Amino acid sequence: MQEVVTNFGMQAAAAEIFLTSAICVILLVDVFLSDSKRWITYGLSLLTLAGCAFVTVNYAVDGRVTAFDGMFIADPMGDVLKLFSYGTVAVTLLYSQDYLKRNGLFRGEYFVLALVALLGVMVMVSAGSLLTVYLGVELLSLSLYAMVAFDRDSGVAAESAMKYFVLGAISSGALLYGFSILYGVTGTLQLDELAVSVREVGAGNLGLIFGLAFVIVGIAFKFGAVPFHMWVPDVYHGAPTPVTLFIGSAPKIASFVIAIRVLAEGLDAMVASWQNMLIAISVASMIVGNVVAIAQTNLKRMLAYSTISHVGFILLGILAGTNDGYRAAMFYTLTYVIMAVGSFGMILLLSREGFEGDQIEDFKGLQRKSPWFAAIMMMLMFSTAGVPPFVGFWAKIAVLGAVVDVGLVWLAAVSVLLSVVAAFYYLRIIKLMYFDEPSDTYSIEAGGTLRAVLSANGVAVLALGIFPSVLLDLCARVLP
């Protein structure tokens, strides 16, 4: 893509400026609201997301535009990822409403933290400098730490937040240290200048490889990849389910875009070095994620290990080091987010006062209670397992094709084998829903909004599987 340098930074960053202003307004308004009027904060948050989408579309760019002395990038990929992030956060808030009200957590802080986390995602998506990348990482991370501990009466949530904070601080330090080494060797923080400097210094420079290792540690932690995955199951399990839903969705877009901006754009000349590192991390993630998931009895922990295995697949596309690989990784990331939001939404659907609905056994006999939502869960599980004709199948095909194209046939074969292992624990859920007797006689109490959005979520998995070109062509257009 041809790069256009411009000085209208305010327009390029209009969505970020709008969101920041809206967060300040919501904070101010929420102070004067009683608990009975907290729906105003909720409504303003959804209105803010709609406003962000309008601004992003209104100021969409056809090419690559830089602003703020190259620290900010606006490009078609960024616009698409931002729009997808708005939709993901909006669906998350819609899913969460009933649960938060039932558990006394329907407070303004939740919505403000979600919007600040979204702002962090947006900053990372448009990062043109290592400094901007780190700013986005910290905006997102600090918000997520607070969200995990949002239920102040839960000791488990507090413990999970503490683990997440300590490990997250270490990973952020590793990422920052890696950036500082890269700056020391190349003399620049700008990603475009970094790419040029790396070629001049030489991709085999020991200092660059040393810095790259720390950068990979930071990126792998944000992804939740092995061996930096230890926080994922504990945080997913310990956090309130709406927070788990949030962590398992929009931040994955941020993790993907860090890898693209830093590795594919800034360190593209070092592809041979980071490819070998990512191969090891990818294989380890798929092995650990799929094998350990089999032993889980809690659905949130099972989906946490499932996430680790899916991260391995996303990394397959990135480590290919080609445009086709990056497109496949983007397609897989967007597909995963759609499936993850629906899967955690099903837990919220089954939850009720005093009952979390997050045990695998809680899905026993769901077909007898609600044939429609049993079918939705079946579609989500089949798609997550990569069974045709659902969209998850095409996502796996895309990343496998990318690694085969660069001669890593053995890696594709290992991935397929581990996908077969993964099918066991997904099919177990379907077996419980359709062939076991219900463990209780309670009916589903979820509200109409959750039912409607979850139904659309499940149908989208099937529709995008039948017409995968909708997402595939979109990824191809923004990553030519």
Short mmCIF file of C-alpha atoms in Angstrom, two decimals:
data_model
loop_
_atom_site.label_atom_id
_atom_site.label_comp_id
_atom_site.label_asym_id
_atom_site.label_seq_id
_atom_site.Cartn_x
_atom_site.Cartn_y
_atom_site.Cartn_z
CA MET A 1 0.00 0.00 0.00
CA GLN A 2 1.21 3.49 -0.76
CA GLU A 3 1.84 5.50 2.38
CA VAL A 4 0.40 9.00 2.57
CA VAL A 5 1.85 11.32 5.20
CA THR A 6 -0.68 13.86 6.38
CA ASN A 7 -0.97 16.56 9.02
CA PHE A 8 -4.69 16.21 9.79
CA GLY A 9 -4.07 14.05 12.85
CA MET A 10 -7.30 15.14 14.52
CA GLN A 11 -9.34 13.60 11.69
CA ALA A 12 -7.23 10.43 11.53
CA ALA A 13 -7.74 9.88 15.28
CA ALA A 14 -11.33 11.16 15.36
CA ALA A 15 -12.72 7.89 16.74
CA GLU A 16 -10.20 7.77 19.58
CA ILE A 17 -10.86 11.42 20.45
CA PHE A 18 -14.62 10.83 20.40
CA LEU A 19 -14.35 7.77 22.64
CA THR A 20 -12.07 9.56 25.13
CA SER A 21 -14.49 12.48 25.33
CA ALA A 22 -17.46 10.15 25.74
CA ILE A 23 -15.74 8.27 28.57
CA CYS A 24 -15.23 11.56 30.42
CA VAL A 25 -18.90 12.49 29.93
CA ILE A 26 -20.11 9.06 31.09
CA LEU A 27 -17.91 9.24 34.18
CA LEU A 28 -19.34 12.64 35.06
CA VAL A 29 -22.95 11.62 34.44
CA ASP A 30 -22.62 8.36 36.36
CA VAL A 31 -21.55 10.17 39.52
CA PHE A 32 -25.01 11.73 39.82
CA LEU A 33 -27.03 8.58 39.09
CA SER A 34 -28.68 6.35 41.66
CA ASP A 35 -28.60 2.57 41.28
CA SER A 36 -32.13 2.58 39.87
CA LYS A 37 -31.02 4.89 37.04
CA ARG A 38 -27.83 3.05 36.12
CA TRP A 39 -29.47 2.07 32.83
CA ILE A 40 -28.57 5.58 31.66
CA THR A 41 -24.86 4.74 31.89
CA TYR A 42 -25.55 1.48 30.07
CA GLY A 43 -27.45 3.28 27.33
CA LEU A 44 -24.79 5.96 26.98
CA SER A 45 -22.13 3.27 26.63
CA LEU A 46 -24.00 1.60 23.77
CA LEU A 47 -24.64 5.02 22.21
CA THR A 48 -20.91 5.74 22.45
CA LEU A 49 -20.09 2.55 20.58
CA ALA A 50 -22.56 3.50 17.85
CA GLY A 51 -20.98 6.95 17.69
CA CYS A 52 -17.50 5.45 17.37
CA ALA A 53 -18.70 3.30 14.49
CA PHE A 54 -20.20 6.34 12.76
CA VAL A 55 -17.01 8.38 13.18
CA THR A 56 -14.81 5.50 11.99
CA VAL A 57 -16.92 4.97 8.87
CA ASN A 58 -17.13 8.71 8.22
CA TYR A 59 -13.35 9.12 8.36
CA ALA A 60 -12.44 5.78 6.78
CA VAL A 61 -9.34 5.83 4.57
CA ASP A 62 -8.56 4.06 1.31
CA GLY A 63 -4.82 3.87 1.87
CA ARG A 64 -2.29 4.18 4.64
CA VAL A 65 -2.27 7.52 6.44
CA THR A 66 0.12 8.57 9.21
CA ALA A 67 -0.45 11.30 11.77
CA PHE A 68 1.15 12.79 14.89
CA ASP A 69 4.67 12.54 13.42
CA GLY A 70 4.19 8.92 12.42
CA MET A 71 3.05 7.69 15.84
CA PHE A 72 -0.50 7.03 14.60
CA ILE A 73 -1.53 4.98 11.58
CA ALA A 74 -4.92 4.95 9.89
CA ASP A 75 -5.42 2.23 7.30
CA PRO A 76 -8.23 -0.04 6.02
CA MET A 77 -7.13 -2.91 8.30
CA GLY A 78 -7.35 -0.63 11.31
CA ASP A 79 -10.81 0.61 10.33
CA VAL A 80 -12.16 -2.94 9.98
CA LEU A 81 -10.64 -4.14 13.25
CA LYS A 82 -12.00 -1.09 15.09
CA LEU A 83 -15.51 -1.62 13.72
CA PHE A 84 -15.33 -5.27 14.68
CA SER A 85 -14.15 -4.30 18.17
CA TYR A 86 -17.09 -1.91 18.61
CA GLY A 87 -19.52 -4.65 17.66
CA THR A 88 -17.82 -7.16 19.96
CA VAL A 89 -17.93 -4.83 22.97
CA ALA A 90 -21.56 -3.92 22.24
CA VAL A 91 -22.57 -7.59 22.13
CA THR A 92 -20.62 -8.19 25.34
CA LEU A 93 -22.53 -5.43 27.12
CA LEU A 94 -25.86 -6.71 25.80
CA TYR A 95 -25.07 -10.23 27.01
CA SER A 96 -23.93 -8.98 30.41
CA GLN A 97 -26.89 -6.82 31.37
CA ASP A 98 -29.07 -9.48 33.06
CA TYR A 99 -26.17 -11.11 34.91
CA LEU A 100 -24.89 -7.81 36.27
CA LYS A 101 -28.32 -6.81 37.55
CA ARG A 102 -28.93 -10.17 39.24
CA ASN A 103 -25.60 -10.11 41.03
CA GLY A 104 -25.59 -6.46 42.13
CA LEU A 105 -22.79 -5.58 39.71
CA PHE A 106 -24.76 -3.28 37.42
CA ARG A 107 -22.50 -0.30 38.15
CA GLY A 108 -21.03 2.45 36.00
CA GLU A 109 -17.45 1.34 36.62
CA TYR A 110 -17.98 -1.81 34.56
CA PHE A 111 -19.03 0.13 31.47
CA VAL A 112 -16.34 2.78 31.85
CA LEU A 113 -13.61 0.15 32.26
CA ALA A 114 -14.92 -1.68 29.19
CA LEU A 115 -14.74 1.53 27.15
CA VAL A 116 -11.24 2.37 28.41
CA ALA A 117 -10.14 -1.16 27.48
CA LEU A 118 -11.64 -0.61 24.03
CA LEU A 119 -9.66 2.63 23.77
CA GLY A 120 -6.51 0.61 24.47
CA VAL A 121 -7.43 -1.79 21.68
CA MET A 122 -7.98 1.13 19.30
CA VAL A 123 -4.63 2.71 20.19
CA MET A 124 -2.86 -0.59 19.47
CA VAL A 125 -4.72 -1.02 16.20
CA SER A 126 -3.48 2.38 15.00
CA ALA A 127 -0.02 2.25 16.57
CA GLY A 128 2.74 3.58 14.33
CA SER A 129 5.40 3.59 17.02
CA LEU A 130 6.64 1.19 19.68
CA LEU A 131 5.72 3.89 22.20
CA THR A 132 2.11 3.97 20.97
CA VAL A 133 1.97 0.18 21.08
CA TYR A 134 3.02 0.19 24.73
CA LEU A 135 0.54 2.95 25.59
CA GLY A 136 -2.28 0.84 24.13
CA VAL A 137 -1.06 -2.29 25.93
CA GLU A 138 -1.14 -0.54 29.31
CA LEU A 139 -4.53 1.09 28.70
CA LEU A 140 -6.02 -2.30 27.93
CA SER A 141 -4.17 -4.26 30.61
CA LEU A 142 -4.90 -1.92 33.53
CA SER A 143 -8.60 -1.89 32.63
CA LEU A 144 -8.72 -5.69 32.48
CA TYR A 145 -7.00 -6.05 35.87
CA ALA A 146 -9.69 -3.88 37.44
CA MET A 147 -12.51 -5.68 35.61
CA VAL A 148 -11.36 -9.09 36.87
CA ALA A 149 -11.54 -7.81 40.47
CA PHE A 150 -14.83 -6.00 39.77
CA ASP A 151 -16.82 -8.26 42.11
CA ARG A 152 -15.29 -6.97 45.34
CA ASP A 153 -17.12 -9.56 47.46
CA SER A 154 -15.52 -12.48 45.61
CA GLY A 155 -12.25 -13.78 47.01
CA VAL A 156 -11.72 -15.91 43.91
CA ALA A 157 -12.02 -12.86 41.65
CA ALA A 158 -9.57 -10.91 43.82
CA GLU A 159 -7.07 -13.78 43.70
CA SER A 160 -7.42 -14.05 39.91
CA ALA A 161 -6.93 -10.30 39.50
CA MET A 162 -3.79 -10.38 41.65
CA LYS A 163 -2.30 -13.24 39.61
CA TYR A 164 -3.20 -11.46 36.38
CA PHE A 165 -1.72 -8.17 37.60
CA VAL A 166 1.59 -9.64 38.78
CA LEU A 167 2.13 -11.77 35.67
CA GLY A 168 0.88 -8.98 33.41
CA ALA A 169 3.32 -6.51 34.95
CA ILE A 170 6.18 -8.93 34.31
CA SER A 171 5.14 -9.43 30.69
CA SER A 172 4.71 -5.68 30.14
CA GLY A 173 8.19 -5.18 31.56
CA ALA A 174 9.58 -7.80 29.19
CA LEU A 175 7.83 -6.14 26.23
CA LEU A 176 9.13 -2.70 27.21
CA TYR A 177 12.65 -4.07 27.72
CA GLY A 178 12.53 -5.63 24.26
CA PHE A 179 11.40 -2.31 22.77
CA SER A 180 14.21 -0.47 24.55
CA ILE A 181 16.82 -2.87 23.13
CA LEU A 182 15.40 -2.45 19.62
CA TYR A 183 15.58 1.31 20.09
CA GLY A 184 19.15 1.07 21.35
CA VAL A 185 20.25 -0.90 18.30
CA THR A 186 18.28 0.94 15.60
CA GLY A 187 17.88 4.42 17.11
CA THR A 188 14.17 4.72 16.29
CA LEU A 189 10.77 3.94 17.77
CA GLN A 190 8.80 4.43 14.53
CA LEU A 191 7.73 1.10 13.03
CA ASP A 192 8.36 2.14 9.41
CA GLU A 193 11.81 3.51 10.27
CA LEU A 194 12.49 0.42 12.39
CA ALA A 195 11.90 -1.82 9.36
CA VAL A 196 14.48 0.16 7.37
CA SER A 197 17.01 0.26 10.21
CA VAL A 198 16.79 -3.50 10.81
CA ARG A 199 17.73 -4.11 7.18
CA GLU A 200 20.66 -1.72 7.49
CA VAL A 201 21.93 -3.21 10.75
CA GLY A 202 21.33 -6.78 9.58
CA ALA A 203 18.69 -9.24 10.74
CA GLY A 204 21.40 -11.43 12.30
CA ASN A 205 22.53 -8.72 14.73
CA LEU A 206 22.77 -10.27 18.20
CA GLY A 207 21.25 -7.22 19.89
CA LEU A 208 18.20 -7.32 17.62
CA ILE A 209 17.66 -11.03 18.23
CA PHE A 210 18.00 -10.49 21.99
CA GLY A 211 15.43 -7.68 21.89
CA LEU A 212 13.14 -9.75 19.65
CA ALA A 213 13.09 -12.56 22.24
CA PHE A 214 11.68 -10.21 24.88
CA VAL A 215 9.15 -8.79 22.43
CA ILE A 216 7.95 -12.31 21.63
CA VAL A 217 7.54 -12.99 25.37
CA GLY A 218 5.32 -9.93 25.73
CA ILE A 219 3.22 -10.74 22.67
CA ALA A 220 2.85 -14.41 23.67
CA PHE A 221 1.62 -13.40 27.13
CA LYS A 222 -0.99 -11.05 25.71
CA PHE A 223 -2.15 -13.86 23.44
CA GLY A 224 -2.14 -16.35 26.32
CA ALA A 225 0.19 -18.71 24.46
CA VAL A 226 2.27 -21.48 26.06
CA PRO A 227 4.51 -21.17 28.07
CA PHE A 228 3.05 -17.79 29.08
CA HIS A 229 -0.48 -19.10 29.47
CA MET A 230 -0.64 -19.70 33.23
CA TRP A 231 -2.93 -16.73 33.84
CA VAL A 232 -5.60 -17.73 31.30
CA PRO A 233 -7.49 -20.58 33.07
CA ASP A 234 -7.37 -18.90 36.50
CA VAL A 235 -8.55 -15.53 35.20
CA TYR A 236 -11.26 -17.02 32.98
CA HIS A 237 -12.54 -19.13 35.89
CA GLY A 238 -12.20 -16.57 38.69
CA ALA A 239 -13.57 -13.48 36.96
CA PRO A 240 -17.32 -12.80 36.78
CA THR A 241 -18.65 -14.43 33.61
CA PRO A 242 -19.32 -11.08 31.81
CA VAL A 243 -15.68 -10.13 32.42
CA THR A 244 -14.52 -13.53 31.16
CA LEU A 245 -16.63 -12.92 28.06
CA PHE A 246 -14.96 -9.54 27.56
CA ILE A 247 -11.40 -10.82 28.10
CA GLY A 248 -11.98 -13.71 25.69
CA SER A 249 -13.11 -11.47 22.83
CA ALA A 250 -11.91 -7.91 22.05
CA PRO A 251 -8.39 -8.25 23.58
CA LYS A 252 -7.66 -11.09 21.12
CA ILE A 253 -8.02 -8.54 18.32
CA ALA A 254 -5.46 -6.38 20.13
CA SER A 255 -3.05 -9.31 20.49
CA PHE A 256 -3.32 -10.05 16.78
CA VAL A 257 -2.70 -6.46 15.78
CA ILE A 258 0.40 -6.15 18.04
CA ALA A 259 1.91 -9.12 16.22
CA ILE A 260 1.08 -7.62 12.82
CA ARG A 261 2.30 -4.10 13.61
CA VAL A 262 5.51 -5.08 15.43
CA LEU A 263 6.54 -8.35 13.77
CA ALA A 264 5.06 -8.18 10.27
CA GLU A 265 5.63 -4.45 9.74
CA GLY A 266 8.46 -3.34 12.03
CA LEU A 267 10.56 -6.53 12.12
CA ASP A 268 9.64 -8.09 8.78
CA ALA A 269 13.33 -8.47 7.87
CA MET A 270 13.75 -10.78 10.89
CA VAL A 271 11.03 -13.18 9.81
CA ALA A 272 13.42 -16.15 9.89
CA SER A 273 14.17 -15.48 13.56
CA TRP A 274 10.67 -14.88 14.87
CA GLN A 275 9.22 -17.63 12.68
CA ASN A 276 11.22 -20.28 14.56
CA MET A 277 10.19 -18.82 17.92
CA LEU A 278 6.50 -18.76 16.94
CA ILE A 279 6.62 -22.34 15.64
CA ALA A 280 7.66 -23.60 19.07
CA ILE A 281 5.06 -21.44 20.85
CA SER A 282 2.30 -22.44 18.40
CA VAL A 283 2.89 -26.19 18.70
CA ALA A 284 3.19 -26.01 22.49
CA SER A 285 -0.04 -23.99 22.71
CA MET A 286 -1.99 -26.48 20.61
CA ILE A 287 -0.67 -29.47 22.58
CA VAL A 288 -1.18 -28.04 26.07
CA GLY A 289 -4.47 -26.33 25.26
CA ASN A 290 -6.14 -29.37 23.70
CA VAL A 291 -4.81 -32.04 26.03
CA VAL A 292 -5.47 -30.21 29.32
CA ALA A 293 -8.94 -29.09 28.17
CA ILE A 294 -10.06 -32.72 28.13
CA ALA A 295 -9.67 -32.99 31.93
CA GLN A 296 -11.75 -29.89 32.75
CA THR A 297 -15.17 -30.03 34.41
CA ASN A 298 -15.72 -26.28 34.48
CA LEU A 299 -16.80 -24.90 31.11
CA LYS A 300 -15.01 -21.56 31.59
CA ARG A 301 -11.73 -23.38 32.27
CA MET A 302 -12.34 -25.69 29.32
CA LEU A 303 -12.91 -22.69 27.06
CA ALA A 304 -9.78 -21.08 28.53
CA TYR A 305 -7.63 -24.01 27.44
CA SER A 306 -9.53 -24.06 24.17
CA THR A 307 -8.51 -20.42 23.73
CA ILE A 308 -4.87 -21.36 24.22
CA SER A 309 -5.14 -23.95 21.45
CA HIS A 310 -6.84 -21.45 19.13
CA VAL A 311 -4.05 -18.97 19.78
CA GLY A 312 -1.72 -21.65 18.43
CA PHE A 313 -3.73 -21.67 15.20
CA ILE A 314 -3.71 -17.87 14.93
CA LEU A 315 0.07 -17.96 15.29
CA LEU A 316 0.25 -20.45 12.40
CA GLY A 317 -0.95 -17.75 10.03
CA ILE A 318 1.38 -15.12 11.46
CA LEU A 319 4.49 -17.34 11.46
CA ALA A 320 3.98 -18.11 7.78
CA GLY A 321 5.37 -14.61 7.23
CA THR A 322 3.38 -14.03 4.03
CA ASN A 323 0.44 -11.78 3.15
CA ASP A 324 -1.73 -14.87 2.73
CA GLY A 325 -0.71 -15.96 6.21
CA TYR A 326 -1.55 -12.58 7.74
CA ARG A 327 -4.95 -12.60 6.02
CA ALA A 328 -5.61 -16.12 7.31
CA ALA A 329 -4.59 -15.10 10.85
CA MET A 330 -6.90 -12.08 10.72
CA PHE A 331 -9.76 -14.25 9.42
CA TYR A 332 -9.13 -16.79 12.19
CA THR A 333 -9.01 -14.06 14.85
CA LEU A 334 -12.33 -12.53 13.80
CA THR A 335 -13.89 -15.98 13.52
CA TYR A 336 -12.62 -16.99 16.95
CA VAL A 337 -14.03 -13.84 18.54
CA ILE A 338 -17.48 -14.55 17.09
CA MET A 339 -17.39 -18.13 18.39
CA ALA A 340 -15.99 -17.19 21.83
CA VAL A 341 -18.59 -14.49 22.41
CA GLY A 342 -21.36 -16.97 21.63
CA SER A 343 -19.89 -19.74 23.80
CA PHE A 344 -19.57 -17.53 26.87
CA GLY A 345 -22.97 -16.06 26.07
CA MET A 346 -24.45 -19.54 26.48
CA ILE A 347 -23.07 -19.67 30.05
CA LEU A 348 -24.78 -16.34 30.77
CA LEU A 349 -27.97 -17.74 29.24
CA LEU A 350 -28.06 -20.65 31.69
CA SER A 351 -27.04 -18.59 34.74
CA ARG A 352 -29.60 -17.42 37.26
CA GLU A 353 -29.62 -16.01 40.76
CA GLY A 354 -27.31 -18.14 42.90
CA PHE A 355 -26.36 -20.34 39.93
CA GLU A 356 -23.46 -19.63 37.57
CA GLY A 357 -24.23 -22.27 34.93
CA ASP A 358 -20.53 -22.67 34.18
CA GLN A 359 -20.14 -26.38 34.91
CA ILE A 360 -20.09 -28.74 31.96
CA GLU A 361 -22.68 -30.87 33.77
CA ASP A 362 -25.06 -27.89 33.76
CA PHE A 363 -25.61 -28.46 30.03
CA LYS A 364 -27.09 -31.91 30.58
CA GLY A 365 -30.41 -32.33 28.81
CA LEU A 366 -30.48 -28.78 27.45
CA GLN A 367 -32.24 -30.06 24.34
CA ARG A 368 -35.27 -30.95 26.48
CA LYS A 369 -35.38 -27.52 28.09
CA SER A 370 -34.72 -25.47 24.97
CA PRO A 371 -34.20 -27.22 21.61
CA TRP A 372 -33.37 -23.89 19.96
CA PHE A 373 -30.52 -22.91 22.29
CA ALA A 374 -29.23 -26.47 22.37
CA ALA A 375 -28.96 -26.15 18.59
CA ILE A 376 -27.18 -22.78 18.98
CA MET A 377 -24.65 -24.31 21.38
CA MET A 378 -24.19 -27.29 19.06
CA MET A 379 -23.40 -24.94 16.15
CA LEU A 380 -20.94 -23.00 18.27
CA MET A 381 -19.18 -26.17 19.45
CA PHE A 382 -19.04 -27.66 15.94
CA SER A 383 -17.62 -24.40 14.59
CA THR A 384 -15.04 -24.13 17.38
CA ALA A 385 -14.01 -27.71 16.68
CA GLY A 386 -13.58 -26.87 12.98
CA VAL A 387 -16.39 -29.05 11.61
CA PRO A 388 -17.88 -28.08 8.23
CA PRO A 389 -20.00 -26.27 7.15
CA PHE A 390 -19.41 -23.85 10.03
CA VAL A 391 -17.06 -20.86 9.79
CA GLY A 392 -14.47 -22.37 12.16
CA PHE A 393 -13.72 -25.01 9.52
CA TRP A 394 -12.78 -22.38 6.92
CA ALA A 395 -10.64 -20.52 9.45
CA LYS A 396 -8.58 -23.65 10.11
CA ILE A 397 -8.31 -24.40 6.39
CA ALA A 398 -7.02 -20.85 5.76
CA VAL A 399 -4.18 -20.98 8.31
CA LEU A 400 -3.24 -24.56 7.38
CA GLY A 401 -3.05 -23.53 3.73
CA ALA A 402 -0.75 -20.64 4.65
CA VAL A 403 1.79 -22.84 6.45
CA VAL A 404 1.67 -25.49 3.71
CA ASP A 405 2.43 -22.78 1.13
CA VAL A 406 5.71 -21.93 2.92
CA GLY A 407 6.78 -25.58 3.10
CA LEU A 408 5.83 -26.33 6.72
CA VAL A 409 3.76 -29.39 5.87
CA TRP A 410 4.77 -31.18 9.07
CA LEU A 411 3.41 -28.29 11.12
CA ALA A 412 0.08 -28.47 9.29
CA ALA A 413 -0.06 -32.24 9.91
CA VAL A 414 0.56 -31.78 13.65
CA SER A 415 -2.15 -29.10 13.77
CA VAL A 416 -4.70 -31.38 12.08
CA LEU A 417 -3.88 -34.21 14.50
CA LEU A 418 -4.38 -31.93 17.49
CA SER A 419 -7.66 -30.67 16.03
CA VAL A 420 -8.93 -34.25 16.16
CA VAL A 421 -7.98 -34.37 19.85
CA ALA A 422 -9.88 -31.11 20.41
CA ALA A 423 -13.03 -32.53 18.83
CA PHE A 424 -13.44 -34.85 21.86
CA TYR A 425 -14.16 -32.19 24.44
CA TYR A 426 -16.39 -30.17 22.11
CA LEU A 427 -18.44 -33.22 21.18
CA ARG A 428 -18.75 -34.08 24.88
CA ILE A 429 -20.85 -30.92 25.36
CA ILE A 430 -23.14 -31.94 22.50
CA LYS A 431 -23.48 -35.44 23.91
CA LEU A 432 -24.53 -34.05 27.31
CA MET A 433 -27.10 -31.73 25.77
CA TYR A 434 -28.76 -34.32 23.54
CA PHE A 435 -28.28 -37.69 25.19
CA ASP A 436 -28.26 -37.07 28.96
CA GLU A 437 -31.13 -36.32 31.31
CA PRO A 438 -31.35 -32.76 32.73
CA SER A 439 -29.63 -32.32 36.09
CA ASP A 440 -32.40 -29.96 37.32
CA THR A 441 -35.89 -28.82 36.36
CA TYR A 442 -35.23 -25.08 36.21
CA SER A 443 -36.18 -23.29 33.01
CA ILE A 444 -34.02 -20.68 31.28
CA GLU A 445 -34.64 -17.25 32.82
CA ALA A 446 -32.61 -15.05 30.46
CA GLY A 447 -34.19 -11.89 29.08
CA GLY A 448 -35.29 -11.26 25.52
CA THR A 449 -32.24 -9.18 24.57
CA LEU A 450 -29.80 -11.95 25.48
CA ARG A 451 -31.92 -14.55 23.70
CA ALA A 452 -32.21 -12.50 20.51
CA VAL A 453 -28.53 -11.50 20.26
CA LEU A 454 -27.34 -15.01 21.14
CA SER A 455 -29.60 -16.48 18.47
CA ALA A 456 -28.14 -14.09 15.90
CA ASN A 457 -24.64 -14.99 17.11
CA GLY A 458 -25.26 -18.70 16.58
CA VAL A 459 -26.87 -18.21 13.18
CA ALA A 460 -23.91 -16.01 12.12
CA VAL A 461 -21.54 -18.93 12.73
CA LEU A 462 -23.53 -21.04 10.27
CA ALA A 463 -24.15 -18.24 7.76
CA LEU A 464 -20.47 -17.27 7.60
CA GLY A 465 -19.64 -20.95 7.19
CA ILE A 466 -21.92 -21.20 4.17
CA PHE A 467 -20.65 -17.89 2.79
CA PRO A 468 -17.06 -17.63 4.12
CA SER A 469 -16.08 -15.30 1.29
CA VAL A 470 -17.82 -12.44 3.14
CA LEU A 471 -15.09 -12.38 5.80
CA LEU A 472 -12.31 -13.80 3.64
CA ASP A 473 -12.72 -11.12 0.94
CA LEU A 474 -12.85 -8.43 3.61
CA CYS A 475 -9.53 -9.61 5.07
CA ALA A 476 -8.04 -9.81 1.57
CA ARG A 477 -9.08 -6.24 0.77
CA VAL A 478 -7.60 -4.68 3.90
CA LEU A 479 -4.43 -6.82 3.84
CA PRO A 480 -3.51 -6.82 0.13
#
